[in-house]
PDB file of C-alpha atoms in Angstrom:
ATOM      1  CA  MET N   1     -75.553  33.921  -4.813  1.00 57.00           C
ATOM      2  CA  SER N   2     -74.931  36.708  -7.176  1.00 67.00           C
ATOM      3  CA  ASP N   3     -73.403  36.332 -10.602  1.00 68.00           C
ATOM      4  CA  GLU N   4     -70.391  38.307  -9.523  1.00 69.00           C
ATOM      5  CA  ASN N   5     -69.738  36.009  -6.538  1.00 66.00           C
ATOM      6  CA  LYS N   6     -70.303  33.005  -8.731  1.00 72.00           C
ATOM      7  CA  ASP N   7     -67.732  34.291 -11.242  1.00 71.00           C
ATOM      8  CA  LEU N   8     -65.279  34.907  -8.425  1.00 71.00           C
ATOM      9  CA  LYS N   9     -65.881  31.413  -7.066  1.00 76.00           C
ATOM     10  CA  ASP N  10     -65.342  29.916 -10.522  1.00 75.00           C
ATOM     11  CA  ASP N  11     -62.182  31.976 -10.981  1.00 73.00           C
ATOM     12  CA  LEU N  12     -60.987  30.898  -7.544  1.00 74.00           C
ATOM     13  CA  ASP N  13     -61.756  27.242  -8.294  1.00 77.00           C
ATOM     14  CA  ASP N  14     -59.864  27.552 -11.606  1.00 77.00           C
ATOM     15  CA  MET N  15     -56.903  29.131  -9.822  1.00 79.00           C
ATOM     16  CA  ILE N  16     -56.900  26.395  -7.166  1.00 80.00           C
ATOM     17  CA  GLY N  17     -57.067  23.743  -9.870  1.00 80.00           C
ATOM     18  CA  ASP N  18     -54.180  25.372 -11.751  1.00 79.00           C
ATOM     19  CA  ALA N  19     -52.155  25.597  -8.521  1.00 79.00           C
ATOM     20  CA  LYS N  20     -52.811  21.914  -7.764  1.00 82.00           C
ATOM     21  CA  GLU N  21     -51.810  20.950 -11.288  1.00 85.00           C
ATOM     22  CA  SER N  22     -48.635  23.096 -11.100  1.00 82.00           C
ATOM     23  CA  ALA N  23     -47.774  21.602  -7.695  1.00 81.00           C
ATOM     24  CA  LYS N  24     -48.301  18.121  -9.087  1.00 85.00           C
ATOM     25  CA  LYS N  25     -46.002  18.876 -12.056  1.00 86.00           C
ATOM     26  CA  ALA N  26     -43.381  20.398  -9.736  1.00 82.00           C
ATOM     27  CA  GLY N  27     -43.590  17.339  -7.486  1.00 84.00           C
ATOM     28  CA  GLU N  28     -43.094  15.056 -10.474  1.00 87.00           C
ATOM     29  CA  LYS N  29     -40.077  17.093 -11.624  1.00 88.00           C
ATOM     30  CA  ILE N  30     -38.611  17.010  -8.115  1.00 86.00           C
ATOM     31  CA  THR N  31     -39.156  13.253  -7.914  1.00 86.00           C
ATOM     32  CA  GLN N  32     -37.523  12.776 -11.309  1.00 89.00           C
ATOM     33  CA  LYS N  33     -34.528  14.961 -10.346  1.00 87.00           C
ATOM     34  CA  ALA N  34     -34.203  13.172  -6.988  1.00 83.00           C
ATOM     35  CA  SER N  35     -34.234   9.838  -8.783  1.00 86.00           C
ATOM     36  CA  GLU N  36     -31.535  11.035 -11.187  1.00 87.00           C
ATOM     37  CA  LEU N  37     -29.435  12.351  -8.301  1.00 85.00           C
ATOM     38  CA  ALA N  38     -29.869   9.065  -6.430  1.00 84.00           C
ATOM     39  CA  ASP N  39     -28.702   7.141  -9.500  1.00 86.00           C
ATOM     40  CA  ASP N  40     -25.689   9.463  -9.831  1.00 84.00           C
ATOM     41  CA  ALA N  41     -24.894   9.033  -6.134  1.00 82.00           C
ATOM     42  CA  LYS N  42     -25.086   5.241  -6.470  1.00 87.00           C
ATOM     43  CA  GLU N  43     -22.746   5.376  -9.456  1.00 88.00           C
ATOM     44  CA  LEU N  44     -20.274   7.617  -7.587  1.00 84.00           C
ATOM     45  CA  ALA N  45     -20.429   5.353  -4.530  1.00 82.00           C
ATOM     46  CA  SER N  46     -19.765   2.333  -6.712  1.00 86.00           C
ATOM     47  CA  ASP N  47     -16.774   4.073  -8.329  1.00 83.00           C
ATOM     48  CA  ALA N  48     -15.444   5.121  -4.911  1.00 82.00           C
ATOM     49  CA  LYS N  49     -15.815   1.581  -3.584  1.00 85.00           C
ATOM     50  CA  GLU N  50     -13.973   0.209  -6.620  1.00 85.00           C
ATOM     51  CA  LYS N  51     -11.134   2.740  -6.217  1.00 82.00           C
ATOM     52  CA  ALA N  52     -10.881   1.997  -2.479  1.00 80.00           C
ATOM     53  CA  THR N  53     -10.673  -1.725  -3.195  1.00 79.00           C
ATOM     54  CA  GLU N  54      -7.940  -1.139  -5.777  1.00 79.00           C
ATOM     55  CA  PHE N  55      -6.032   1.045  -3.315  1.00 75.00           C
ATOM     56  CA  ALA N  56      -6.339  -1.568  -0.563  1.00 69.00           C
ATOM     57  CA  ASP N  57      -5.108  -4.287  -2.912  1.00 70.00           C
ATOM     58  CA  GLU N  58      -2.150  -2.170  -3.984  1.00 70.00           C
ATOM     59  CA  ALA N  59      -1.336  -1.336  -0.360  1.00 60.00           C
ATOM     60  CA  LYS N  60      -1.400  -5.034   0.553  1.00 63.00           C
ATOM     61  CA  GLU N  61       0.872  -5.796  -2.383  1.00 62.00           C
ATOM     62  CA  VAL N  62       3.367  -3.112  -1.362  1.00 57.00           C
ATOM     63  CA  LEU N  63       3.389  -4.207   2.274  1.00 54.00           C
ATOM     64  CA  SER N  64       3.802  -7.865   1.421  1.00 55.00           C
ATOM     65  CA  ASP N  65       6.429  -7.189  -1.211  1.00 70.00           C
ATOM     66  CA  GLY N  66       9.713  -8.934  -0.483  1.00 79.00           C
ATOM     67  CA  LYS N  67      11.571  -5.889  -1.769  1.00 84.00           C
ATOM     68  CA  ASN N  68      10.535  -3.878   1.290  1.00 86.00           C
ATOM     69  CA  ILE N  69      11.634  -6.653   3.622  1.00 87.00           C
ATOM     70  CA  ALA N  70      14.945  -6.916   1.758  1.00 87.00           C
ATOM     71  CA  ILE N  71      15.620  -3.195   2.144  1.00 89.00           C
ATOM     72  CA  ILE N  72      14.633  -3.150   5.824  1.00 89.00           C
ATOM     73  CA  ALA N  73      16.989  -6.083   6.490  1.00 89.00           C
ATOM     74  CA  HIS N  74      19.897  -3.826   5.511  1.00 87.00           C
ATOM     75  CA  LEU N  75      19.108  -1.204   8.159  1.00 90.00           C
ATOM     76  CA  THR N  76      21.228  -2.190  11.176  1.00 86.00           C
ATOM     77  CA  ILE N  77      20.622  -5.197  13.385  1.00 89.00           C
ATOM     78  CA  ILE N  78      17.273  -3.765  14.504  1.00 92.00           C
ATOM     79  CA  GLY N  79      16.135  -3.497  10.893  1.00 90.00           C
ATOM     80  CA  TRP N  80      17.259  -7.068  10.325  1.00 88.00           C
ATOM     81  CA  VAL N  81      15.149  -8.266  13.291  1.00 90.00           C
ATOM     82  CA  ILE N  82      12.137  -6.293  12.028  1.00 89.00           C
ATOM     83  CA  ALA N  83      12.586  -7.771   8.541  1.00 88.00           C
ATOM     84  CA  LEU N  84      12.835 -11.262  10.039  1.00 88.00           C
ATOM     85  CA  ILE N  85       9.551 -10.749  11.906  1.00 88.00           C
ATOM     86  CA  MET N  86       7.840  -9.264   8.839  1.00 87.00           C
ATOM     87  CA  ASN N  87       9.034 -12.161   6.694  1.00 86.00           C
ATOM     88  CA  SER N  88       7.861 -14.777   9.202  1.00 85.00           C
ATOM     89  CA  ASN N  89       4.265 -13.553   8.798  1.00 79.00           C
ATOM     90  CA  ASN N  90       4.325 -13.655   5.001  1.00 80.00           C
ATOM     91  CA  LYS N  91       7.410 -15.372   3.607  1.00 85.00           C
ATOM     92  CA  THR N  92       8.740 -14.043   0.353  1.00 85.00           C
ATOM     93  CA  GLU N  93      11.661 -15.485  -1.566  1.00 85.00           C
ATOM     94  CA  LEU N  94      13.377 -12.129  -2.013  1.00 86.00           C
ATOM     95  CA  GLY N  95      12.926 -11.142   1.631  1.00 86.00           C
ATOM     96  CA  SER N  96      14.308 -14.468   2.874  1.00 88.00           C
ATOM     97  CA  PHE N  97      17.250 -14.197   0.480  1.00 89.00           C
ATOM     98  CA  TYR N  98      18.368 -10.822   1.824  1.00 89.00           C
ATOM     99  CA  ILE N  99      17.700 -11.787   5.444  1.00 90.00           C
ATOM    100  CA  ARG N 100      20.165 -14.649   4.976  1.00 89.00           C
ATOM    101  CA  GLN N 101      22.676 -12.388   3.206  1.00 91.00           C
ATOM    102  CA  MET N 102      22.566  -9.773   5.939  1.00 91.00           C
ATOM    103  CA  LEU N 103      22.811 -12.329   8.733  1.00 89.00           C
ATOM    104  CA  GLY N 104      26.034 -13.591   7.185  1.00 89.00           C
ATOM    105  CA  LEU N 105      27.459 -10.081   6.846  1.00 89.00           C
ATOM    106  CA  LEU N 106      26.449  -9.199  10.412  1.00 90.00           C
ATOM    107  CA  ILE N 107      28.118 -12.316  11.799  1.00 89.00           C
ATOM    108  CA  ILE N 108      31.330 -11.636   9.863  1.00 88.00           C
ATOM    109  CA  ALA N 109      31.288  -8.004  11.056  1.00 88.00           C
ATOM    110  CA  PHE N 110      30.837  -9.097  14.682  1.00 90.00           C
ATOM    111  CA  ILE N 111      33.594 -11.727  14.555  1.00 89.00           C
ATOM    112  CA  THR N 112      36.109  -9.499  12.761  1.00 88.00           C
ATOM    113  CA  SER N 113      35.451  -6.555  15.062  1.00 86.00           C
ATOM    114  CA  TRP N 114      37.652  -8.317  17.647  1.00 88.00           C
ATOM    115  CA  ILE N 115      40.688  -8.585  15.343  1.00 85.00           C
ATOM    116  CA  PRO N 116      42.917  -5.538  15.803  1.00 82.00           C
ATOM    117  CA  ILE N 117      44.277  -3.655  12.781  1.00 82.00           C
ATOM    118  CA  LEU N 118      42.638  -5.959  10.212  1.00 84.00           C
ATOM    119  CA  ASN N 119      39.145  -5.021  11.382  1.00 84.00           C
ATOM    120  CA  PHE N 120      39.346  -1.641   9.597  1.00 86.00           C
ATOM    121  CA  LEU N 121      40.194  -3.229   6.253  1.00 88.00           C
ATOM    122  CA  ILE N 122      37.602  -5.949   6.715  1.00 87.00           C
ATOM    123  CA  PHE N 123      34.943  -3.352   7.567  1.00 89.00           C
ATOM    124  CA  ILE N 124      35.689  -1.526   4.315  1.00 91.00           C
ATOM    125  CA  VAL N 125      35.220  -4.762   2.366  1.00 89.00           C
ATOM    126  CA  LEU N 126      32.040  -5.555   4.346  1.00 89.00           C
ATOM    127  CA  PHE N 127      30.702  -2.051   3.695  1.00 91.00           C
ATOM    128  CA  ILE N 128      31.212  -2.530  -0.057  1.00 91.00           C
ATOM    129  CA  ALA N 129      29.473  -5.929   0.134  1.00 90.00           C
ATOM    130  CA  TRP N 130      26.626  -4.370   2.142  1.00 90.00           C
ATOM    131  CA  LEU N 131      26.272  -1.513  -0.357  1.00 91.00           C
ATOM    132  CA  MET N 132      26.160  -3.883  -3.325  1.00 90.00           C
ATOM    133  CA  SER N 133      23.586  -6.006  -1.518  1.00 89.00           C
ATOM    134  CA  LEU N 134      21.478  -2.935  -0.750  1.00 90.00           C
ATOM    135  CA  ILE N 135      21.563  -1.880  -4.396  1.00 90.00           C
ATOM    136  CA  GLY N 136      20.374  -5.364  -5.368  1.00 89.00           C
ATOM    137  CA  ALA N 137      17.563  -5.135  -2.808  1.00 89.00           C
ATOM    138  CA  PHE N 138      16.435  -1.784  -4.204  1.00 87.00           C
ATOM    139  CA  GLY N 139      16.389  -3.308  -7.662  1.00 85.00           C
ATOM    140  CA  GLY N 140      14.385  -6.309  -6.452  1.00 84.00           C
ATOM    141  CA  GLU N 141      17.066  -8.680  -7.731  1.00 84.00           C
ATOM    142  CA  LYS N 142      18.712 -11.502  -5.806  1.00 84.00           C
ATOM    143  CA  LYS N 143      22.429 -10.689  -5.902  1.00 83.00           C
ATOM    144  CA  THR N 144      24.715 -12.706  -3.687  1.00 82.00           C
ATOM    145  CA  THR N 145      27.560 -10.892  -1.963  1.00 82.00           C
ATOM    146  CA  PHE N 146      30.979 -11.448  -3.448  1.00 79.00           C
ATOM    147  CA  LEU N 147      32.288 -12.825  -0.168  1.00 74.00           C
ATOM    148  CA  LEU N 148      30.316 -15.820   1.005  1.00 79.00           C
ATOM    149  CA  GLY N 149      26.890 -15.087  -0.470  1.00 77.00           C
ATOM    150  CA  ASN N 150      26.190 -18.605  -1.730  1.00 77.00           C
ATOM    151  CA  GLN N 151      27.351 -20.105   1.559  1.00 77.00           C
ATOM    152  CA  PHE N 152      25.083 -17.723   3.499  1.00 80.00           C
ATOM    153  CA  GLN N 153      22.144 -18.997   1.463  1.00 79.00           C
ATOM    154  CA  ASP N 154      23.090 -22.588   2.228  1.00 79.00           C
ATOM    155  CA  TRP N 155      23.986 -22.120   5.901  1.00 84.00           C
ATOM    156  CA  PHE N 156      20.887 -20.096   6.810  1.00 79.00           C
ATOM    157  CA  LYS N 157      18.355 -21.791   4.505  1.00 77.00           C
ATOM    158  CA  SER N 158      15.926 -22.264   7.412  1.00 73.00           C
ATOM    159  CA  LEU N 159      15.284 -18.497   7.555  1.00 68.00           C
TER     160      LEU N 159
END
């Protein structure tokens, strides 16, 4: 082999060695970056899982809140039935309170609807009692109606 070919071979071997070394360094950098990205992804996934858990807990709290049941109980007889069903699954003191209040008002409204002339005046009084009860439900406070609120609580205590 001639000296010129030998020099070329040596140069080629040096170039191949340099390329291997550069590829090895690039591979190490890629591995390091991939490891960093994996750690970041794990951290983001952990944060997302934590936020999702918090959201789920808050959603459960809102759905099981007696305030929602109390408000729904004020929305016609159908709303009252829905509130009664919701409260039977997860009884809350506030929800039960307003279910009893509204049952009393609904019964009075039904009975007085058959009395001519007086029914209009009684409905105005019942509407005011209903409105005050609804305001109490929105506030999350147990406010008895000015009519027979305490008696409603006693009469319908099984609800």
